[in-house]
PDB file of C-alpha atoms in Angstrom:
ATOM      1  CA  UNK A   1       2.358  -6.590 -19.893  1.00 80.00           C
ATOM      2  CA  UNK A   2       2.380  -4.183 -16.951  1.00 82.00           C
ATOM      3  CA  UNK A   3      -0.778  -5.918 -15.385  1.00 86.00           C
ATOM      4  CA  UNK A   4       1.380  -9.393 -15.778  1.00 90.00           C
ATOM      5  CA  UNK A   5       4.462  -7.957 -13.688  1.00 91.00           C
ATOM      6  CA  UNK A   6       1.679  -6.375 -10.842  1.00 90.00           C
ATOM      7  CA  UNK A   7       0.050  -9.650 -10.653  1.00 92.00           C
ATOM      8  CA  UNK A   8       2.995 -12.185 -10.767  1.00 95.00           C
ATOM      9  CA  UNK A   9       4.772  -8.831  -8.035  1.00 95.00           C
ATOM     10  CA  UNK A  10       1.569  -9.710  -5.955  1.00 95.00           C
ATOM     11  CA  UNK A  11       1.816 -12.873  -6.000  1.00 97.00           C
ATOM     12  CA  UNK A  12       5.279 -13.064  -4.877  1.00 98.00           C
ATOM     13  CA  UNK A  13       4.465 -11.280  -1.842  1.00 98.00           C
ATOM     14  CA  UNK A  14       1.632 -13.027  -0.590  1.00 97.00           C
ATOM     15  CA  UNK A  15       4.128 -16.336  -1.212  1.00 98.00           C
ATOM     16  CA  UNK A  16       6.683 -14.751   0.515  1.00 98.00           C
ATOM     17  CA  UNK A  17       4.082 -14.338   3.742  1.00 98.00           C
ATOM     18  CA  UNK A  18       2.442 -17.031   3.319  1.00 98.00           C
ATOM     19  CA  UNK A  19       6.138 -18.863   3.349  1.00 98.00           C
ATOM     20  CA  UNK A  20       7.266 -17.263   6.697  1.00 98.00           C
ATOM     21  CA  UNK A  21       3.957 -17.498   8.716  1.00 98.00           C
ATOM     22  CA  UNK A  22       4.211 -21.311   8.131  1.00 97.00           C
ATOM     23  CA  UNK A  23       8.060 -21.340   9.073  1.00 97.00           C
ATOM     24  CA  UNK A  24       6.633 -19.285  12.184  1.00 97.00           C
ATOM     25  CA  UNK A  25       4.034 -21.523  12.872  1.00 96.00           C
ATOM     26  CA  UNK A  26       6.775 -24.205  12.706  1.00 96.00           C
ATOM     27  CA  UNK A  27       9.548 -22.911  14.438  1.00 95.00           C
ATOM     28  CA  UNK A  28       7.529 -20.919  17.803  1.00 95.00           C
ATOM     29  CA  UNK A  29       4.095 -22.031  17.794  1.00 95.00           C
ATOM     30  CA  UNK A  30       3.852 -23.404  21.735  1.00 92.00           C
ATOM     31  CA  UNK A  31       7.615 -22.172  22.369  1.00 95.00           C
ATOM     32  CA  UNK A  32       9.232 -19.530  24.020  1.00 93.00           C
ATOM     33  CA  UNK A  33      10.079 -16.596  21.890  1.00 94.00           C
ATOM     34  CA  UNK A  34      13.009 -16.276  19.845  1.00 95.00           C
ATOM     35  CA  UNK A  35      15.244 -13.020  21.105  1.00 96.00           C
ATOM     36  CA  UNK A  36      17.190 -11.448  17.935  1.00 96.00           C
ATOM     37  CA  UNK A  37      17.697  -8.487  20.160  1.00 96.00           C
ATOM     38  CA  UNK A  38      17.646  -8.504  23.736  1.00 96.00           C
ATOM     39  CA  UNK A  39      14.909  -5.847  24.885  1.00 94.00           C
ATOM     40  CA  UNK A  40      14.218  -4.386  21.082  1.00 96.00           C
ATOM     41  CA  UNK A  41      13.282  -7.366  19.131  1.00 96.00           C
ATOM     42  CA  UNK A  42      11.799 -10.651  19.230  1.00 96.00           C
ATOM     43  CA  UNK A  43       9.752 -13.878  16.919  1.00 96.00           C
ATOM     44  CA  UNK A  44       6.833 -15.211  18.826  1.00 95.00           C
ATOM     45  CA  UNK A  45       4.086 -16.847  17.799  1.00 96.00           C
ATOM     46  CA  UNK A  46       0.730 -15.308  18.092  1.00 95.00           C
ATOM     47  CA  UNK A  47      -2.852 -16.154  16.692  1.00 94.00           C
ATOM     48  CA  UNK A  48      -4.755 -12.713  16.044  1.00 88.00           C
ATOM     49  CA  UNK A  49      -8.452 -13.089  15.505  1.00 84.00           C
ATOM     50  CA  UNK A  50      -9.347  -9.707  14.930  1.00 73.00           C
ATOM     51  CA  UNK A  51      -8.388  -6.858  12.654  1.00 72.00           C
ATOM     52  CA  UNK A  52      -5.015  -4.531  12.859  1.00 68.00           C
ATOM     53  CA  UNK A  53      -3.883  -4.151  16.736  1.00 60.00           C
ATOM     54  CA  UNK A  54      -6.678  -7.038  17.732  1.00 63.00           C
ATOM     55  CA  UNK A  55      -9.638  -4.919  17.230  1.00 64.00           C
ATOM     56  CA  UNK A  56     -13.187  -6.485  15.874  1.00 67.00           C
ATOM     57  CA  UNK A  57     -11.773  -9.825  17.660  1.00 70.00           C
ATOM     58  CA  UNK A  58     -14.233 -13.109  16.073  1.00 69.00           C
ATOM     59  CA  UNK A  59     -15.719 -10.645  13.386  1.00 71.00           C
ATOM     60  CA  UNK A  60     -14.163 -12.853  10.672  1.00 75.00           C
ATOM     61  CA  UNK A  61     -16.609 -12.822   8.230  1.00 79.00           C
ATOM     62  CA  UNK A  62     -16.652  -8.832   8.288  1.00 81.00           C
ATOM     63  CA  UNK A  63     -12.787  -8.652   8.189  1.00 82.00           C
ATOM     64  CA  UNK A  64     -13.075 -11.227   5.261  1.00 85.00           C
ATOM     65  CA  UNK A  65     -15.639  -9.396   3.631  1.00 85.00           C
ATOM     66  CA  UNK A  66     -14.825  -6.074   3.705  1.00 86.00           C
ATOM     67  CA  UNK A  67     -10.673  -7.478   2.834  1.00 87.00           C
ATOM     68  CA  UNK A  68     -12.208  -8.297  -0.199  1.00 90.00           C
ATOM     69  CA  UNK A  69     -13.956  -5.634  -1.563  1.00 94.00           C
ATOM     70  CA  UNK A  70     -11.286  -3.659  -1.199  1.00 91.00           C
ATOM     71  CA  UNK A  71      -8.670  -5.769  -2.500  1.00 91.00           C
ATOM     72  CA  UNK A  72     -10.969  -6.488  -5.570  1.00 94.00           C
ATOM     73  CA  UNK A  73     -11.153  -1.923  -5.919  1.00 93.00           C
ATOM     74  CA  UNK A  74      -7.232  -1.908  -5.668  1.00 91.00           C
ATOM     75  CA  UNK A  75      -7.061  -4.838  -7.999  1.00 90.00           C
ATOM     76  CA  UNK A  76      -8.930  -2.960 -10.418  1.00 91.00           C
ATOM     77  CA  UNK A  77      -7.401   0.055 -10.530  1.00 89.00           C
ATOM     78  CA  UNK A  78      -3.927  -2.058 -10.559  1.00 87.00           C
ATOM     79  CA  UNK A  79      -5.689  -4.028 -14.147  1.00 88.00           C
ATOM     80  CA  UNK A  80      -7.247  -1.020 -15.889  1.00 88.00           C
ATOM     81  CA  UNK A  81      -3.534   0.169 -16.976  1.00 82.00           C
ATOM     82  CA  UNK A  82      -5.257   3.862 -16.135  1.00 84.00           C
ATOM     83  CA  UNK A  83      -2.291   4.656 -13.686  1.00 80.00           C
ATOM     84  CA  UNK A  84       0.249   2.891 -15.648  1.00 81.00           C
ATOM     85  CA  UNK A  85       2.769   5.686 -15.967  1.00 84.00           C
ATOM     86  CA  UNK A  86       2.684   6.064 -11.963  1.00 85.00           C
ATOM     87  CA  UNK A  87       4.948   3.410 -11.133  1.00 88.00           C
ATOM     88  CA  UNK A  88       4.908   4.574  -7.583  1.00 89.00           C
ATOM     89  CA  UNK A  89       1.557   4.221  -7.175  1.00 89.00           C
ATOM     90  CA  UNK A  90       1.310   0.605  -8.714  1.00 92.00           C
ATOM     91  CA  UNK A  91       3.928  -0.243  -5.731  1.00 94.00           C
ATOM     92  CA  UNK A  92       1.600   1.230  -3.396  1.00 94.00           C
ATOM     93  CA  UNK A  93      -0.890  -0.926  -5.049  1.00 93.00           C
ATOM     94  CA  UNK A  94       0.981  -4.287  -5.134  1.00 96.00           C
ATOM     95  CA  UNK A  95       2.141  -3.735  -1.518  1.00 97.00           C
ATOM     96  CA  UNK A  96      -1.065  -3.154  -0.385  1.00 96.00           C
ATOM     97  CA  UNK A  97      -2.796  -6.119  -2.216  1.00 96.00           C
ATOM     98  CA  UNK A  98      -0.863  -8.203  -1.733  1.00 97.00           C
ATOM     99  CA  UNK A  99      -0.251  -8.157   2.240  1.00 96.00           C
ATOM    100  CA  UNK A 100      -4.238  -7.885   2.438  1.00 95.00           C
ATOM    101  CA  UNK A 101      -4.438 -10.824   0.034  1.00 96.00           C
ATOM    102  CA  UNK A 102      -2.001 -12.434   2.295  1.00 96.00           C
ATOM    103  CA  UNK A 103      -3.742 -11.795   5.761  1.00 94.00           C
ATOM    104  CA  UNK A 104      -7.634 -12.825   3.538  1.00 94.00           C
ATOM    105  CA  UNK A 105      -6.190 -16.055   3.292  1.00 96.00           C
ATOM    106  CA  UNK A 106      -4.923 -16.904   6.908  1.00 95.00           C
ATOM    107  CA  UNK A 107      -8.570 -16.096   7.692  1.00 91.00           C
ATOM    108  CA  UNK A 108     -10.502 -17.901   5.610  1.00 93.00           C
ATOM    109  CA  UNK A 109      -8.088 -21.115   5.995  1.00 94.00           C
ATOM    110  CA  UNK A 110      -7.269 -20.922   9.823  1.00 94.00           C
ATOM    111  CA  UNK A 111      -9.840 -18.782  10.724  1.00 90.00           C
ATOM    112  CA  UNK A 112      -7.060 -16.343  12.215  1.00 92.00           C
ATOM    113  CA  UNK A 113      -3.795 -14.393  11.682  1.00 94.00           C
ATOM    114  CA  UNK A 114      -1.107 -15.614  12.132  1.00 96.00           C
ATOM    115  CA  UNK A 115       1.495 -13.209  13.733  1.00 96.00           C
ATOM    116  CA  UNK A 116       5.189 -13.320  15.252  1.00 96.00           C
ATOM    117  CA  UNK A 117       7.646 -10.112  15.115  1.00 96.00           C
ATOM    118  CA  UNK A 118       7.190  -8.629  17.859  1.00 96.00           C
ATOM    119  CA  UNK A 119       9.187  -5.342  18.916  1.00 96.00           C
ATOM    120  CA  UNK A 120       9.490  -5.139  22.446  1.00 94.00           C
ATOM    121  CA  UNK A 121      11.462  -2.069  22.922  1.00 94.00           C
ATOM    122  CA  UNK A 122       7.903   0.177  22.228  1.00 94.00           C
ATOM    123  CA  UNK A 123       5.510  -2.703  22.978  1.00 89.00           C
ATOM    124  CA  UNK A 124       4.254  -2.751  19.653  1.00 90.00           C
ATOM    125  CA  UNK A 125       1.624  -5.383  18.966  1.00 91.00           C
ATOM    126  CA  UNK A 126       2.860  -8.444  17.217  1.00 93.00           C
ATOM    127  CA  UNK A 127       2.713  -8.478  13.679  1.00 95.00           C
ATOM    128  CA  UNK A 128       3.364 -10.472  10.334  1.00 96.00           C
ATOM    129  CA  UNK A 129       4.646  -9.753   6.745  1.00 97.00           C
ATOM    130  CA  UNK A 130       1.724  -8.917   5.105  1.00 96.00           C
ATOM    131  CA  UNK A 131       1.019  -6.518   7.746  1.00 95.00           C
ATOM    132  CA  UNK A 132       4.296  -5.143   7.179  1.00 96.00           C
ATOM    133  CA  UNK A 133       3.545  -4.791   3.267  1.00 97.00           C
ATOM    134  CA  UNK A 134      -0.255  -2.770   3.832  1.00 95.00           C
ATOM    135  CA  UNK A 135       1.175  -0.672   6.140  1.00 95.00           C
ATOM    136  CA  UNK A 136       4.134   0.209   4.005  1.00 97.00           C
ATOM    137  CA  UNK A 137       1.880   0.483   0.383  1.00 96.00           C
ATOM    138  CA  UNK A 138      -0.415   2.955   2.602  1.00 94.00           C
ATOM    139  CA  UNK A 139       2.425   5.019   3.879  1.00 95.00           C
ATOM    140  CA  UNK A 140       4.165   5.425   0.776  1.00 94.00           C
ATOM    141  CA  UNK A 141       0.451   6.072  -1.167  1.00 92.00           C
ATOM    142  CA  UNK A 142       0.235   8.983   1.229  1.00 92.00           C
ATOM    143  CA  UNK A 143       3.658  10.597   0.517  1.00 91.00           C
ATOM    144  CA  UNK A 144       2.791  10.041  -3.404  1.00 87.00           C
ATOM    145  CA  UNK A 145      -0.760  11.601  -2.795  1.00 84.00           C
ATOM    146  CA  UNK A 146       0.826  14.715  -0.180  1.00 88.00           C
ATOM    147  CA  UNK A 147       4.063  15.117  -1.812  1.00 83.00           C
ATOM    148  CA  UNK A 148       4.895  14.037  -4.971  1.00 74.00           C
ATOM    149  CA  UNK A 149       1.270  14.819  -6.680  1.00 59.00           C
ATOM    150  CA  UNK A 150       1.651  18.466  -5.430  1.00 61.00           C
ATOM    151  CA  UNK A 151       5.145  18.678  -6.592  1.00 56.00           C
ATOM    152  CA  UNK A 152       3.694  17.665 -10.223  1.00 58.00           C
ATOM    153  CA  UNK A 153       0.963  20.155 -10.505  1.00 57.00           C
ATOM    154  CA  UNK A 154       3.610  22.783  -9.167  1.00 58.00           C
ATOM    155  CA  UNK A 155       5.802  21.923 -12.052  1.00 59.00           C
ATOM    156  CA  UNK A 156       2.748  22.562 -14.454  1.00 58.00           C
ATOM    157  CA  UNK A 157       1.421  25.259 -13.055  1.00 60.00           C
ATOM    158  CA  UNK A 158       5.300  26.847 -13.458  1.00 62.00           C
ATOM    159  CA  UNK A 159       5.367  25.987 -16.514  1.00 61.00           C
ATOM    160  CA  UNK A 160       1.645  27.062 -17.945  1.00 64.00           C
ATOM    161  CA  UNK A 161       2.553  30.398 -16.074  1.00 65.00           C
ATOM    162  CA  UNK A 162       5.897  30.608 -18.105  1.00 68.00           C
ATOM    163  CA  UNK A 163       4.570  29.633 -21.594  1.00 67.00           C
ATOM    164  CA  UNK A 164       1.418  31.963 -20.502  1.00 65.00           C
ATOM    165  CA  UNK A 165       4.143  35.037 -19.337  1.00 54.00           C
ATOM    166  CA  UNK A 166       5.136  34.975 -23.028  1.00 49.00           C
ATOM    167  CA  UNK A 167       1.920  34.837 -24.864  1.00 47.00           C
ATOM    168  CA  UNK A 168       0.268  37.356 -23.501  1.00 46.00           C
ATOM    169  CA  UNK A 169      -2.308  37.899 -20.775  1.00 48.00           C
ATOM    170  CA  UNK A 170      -5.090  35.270 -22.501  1.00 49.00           C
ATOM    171  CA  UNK A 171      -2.193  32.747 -24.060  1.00 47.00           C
ATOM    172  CA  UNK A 172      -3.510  33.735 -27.572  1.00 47.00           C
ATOM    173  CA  UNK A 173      -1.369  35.864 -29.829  1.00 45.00           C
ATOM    174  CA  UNK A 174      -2.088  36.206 -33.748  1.00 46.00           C
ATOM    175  CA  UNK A 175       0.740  35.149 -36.484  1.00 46.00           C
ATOM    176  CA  UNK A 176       1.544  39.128 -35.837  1.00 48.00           C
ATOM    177  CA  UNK A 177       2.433  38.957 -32.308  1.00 47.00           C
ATOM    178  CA  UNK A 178      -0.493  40.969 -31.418  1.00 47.00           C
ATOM    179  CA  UNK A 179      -3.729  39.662 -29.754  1.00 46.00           C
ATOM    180  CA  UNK A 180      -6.478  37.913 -31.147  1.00 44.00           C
ATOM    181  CA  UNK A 181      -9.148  38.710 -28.084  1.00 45.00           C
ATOM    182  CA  UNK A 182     -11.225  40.328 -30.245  1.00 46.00           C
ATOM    183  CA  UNK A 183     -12.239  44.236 -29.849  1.00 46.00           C
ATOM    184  CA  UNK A 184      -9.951  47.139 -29.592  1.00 46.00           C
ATOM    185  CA  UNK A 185      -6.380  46.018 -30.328  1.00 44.00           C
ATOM    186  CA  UNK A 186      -5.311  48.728 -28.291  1.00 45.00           C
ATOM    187  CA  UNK A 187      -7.250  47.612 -25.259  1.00 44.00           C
TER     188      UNK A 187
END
């Protein structure tokens, strides 16, 4: 069931981008862009034919290629059900996927990206949705794999330390309380 929910999450996502790049496309393609805030924020239409921040520009059929294989390793990870009790880290997952998924096809239907939030108050290279959604699965994969991973071994290593405090110094003791290490009891 949990494999359903990832895929049909997925697939919302990449619907979702797929929804605004064509309402983008639509709306600013050949137009002046659209100010939401003056100096911070603006939609404009933009064509990327490269990788993240234009690099690799007309290396589609890398970009496509290596999108894929690592969309099809995420994918399955996300089927196997092995990480099924880290919801987090299925998030990561769908996020991820799905914004690559998202940018695969743009490239291998229009041979390009399409792009159009554009925040002008740092200069920040245009960008889309699915951008948005890799960038944010990666981000929040990191503070699950630096933060949250840690905090979970601490937890057991508190708690092995605590049952292991009242054991004994092996974590063996007999039905007598005493220990069962073999040699001289009084050791």
């Amino acid at each position: 069931m949990l494999q359903v929910i990832l895929l049909l999450s997925a697939a919302a996502l990449v619907g979702l981008d797929q929804w605004t790049k064509v309402l983008a496309t639509q709306a600013f393609a050949g137009k002046s862009p659209c100010v939401l805030i003056p100096g911070v924020l603006e939609l404009c239409y933009s064509e990327n034919d490269g990788a993240a921040f234009g690099l690799f520009p007309n290396q589609q059929w890398i970009l496509i290629g290596l999108t894929s294989l690592i969309m099809l390793a995420i994918l399955a990870v996300l089927l196997s059900g092995r990480y099924r009790r880290y919801r987090l880290l299925n998030l990561c997952g769908v996020l991820i996927v799905a914004g690559g998924i998202g940018n695969l096809i743009d490239r291998l239907f229009r041979g390009y990206v399409v792009d159009f939030i554009y925040i002008r108050a740092i200069h920040f290279p245009i960008f889309n949705l699915a951008d948005t959604l890799v960038v944010c699965g990666a981000v929040l994969f990191l503070f699950c794999f630096l933060f949250l991973d840690r905090e979970t071994a601490d937890k057991k290593a508190d708690l092995d330390h605590a049952v292991g405090g009242e054991e004994g110094h092996n974590g063996k003791t007999g039905a007598d309380g005493g220990n069962r290490s073999g040699g001289n009891p009084a050791g």
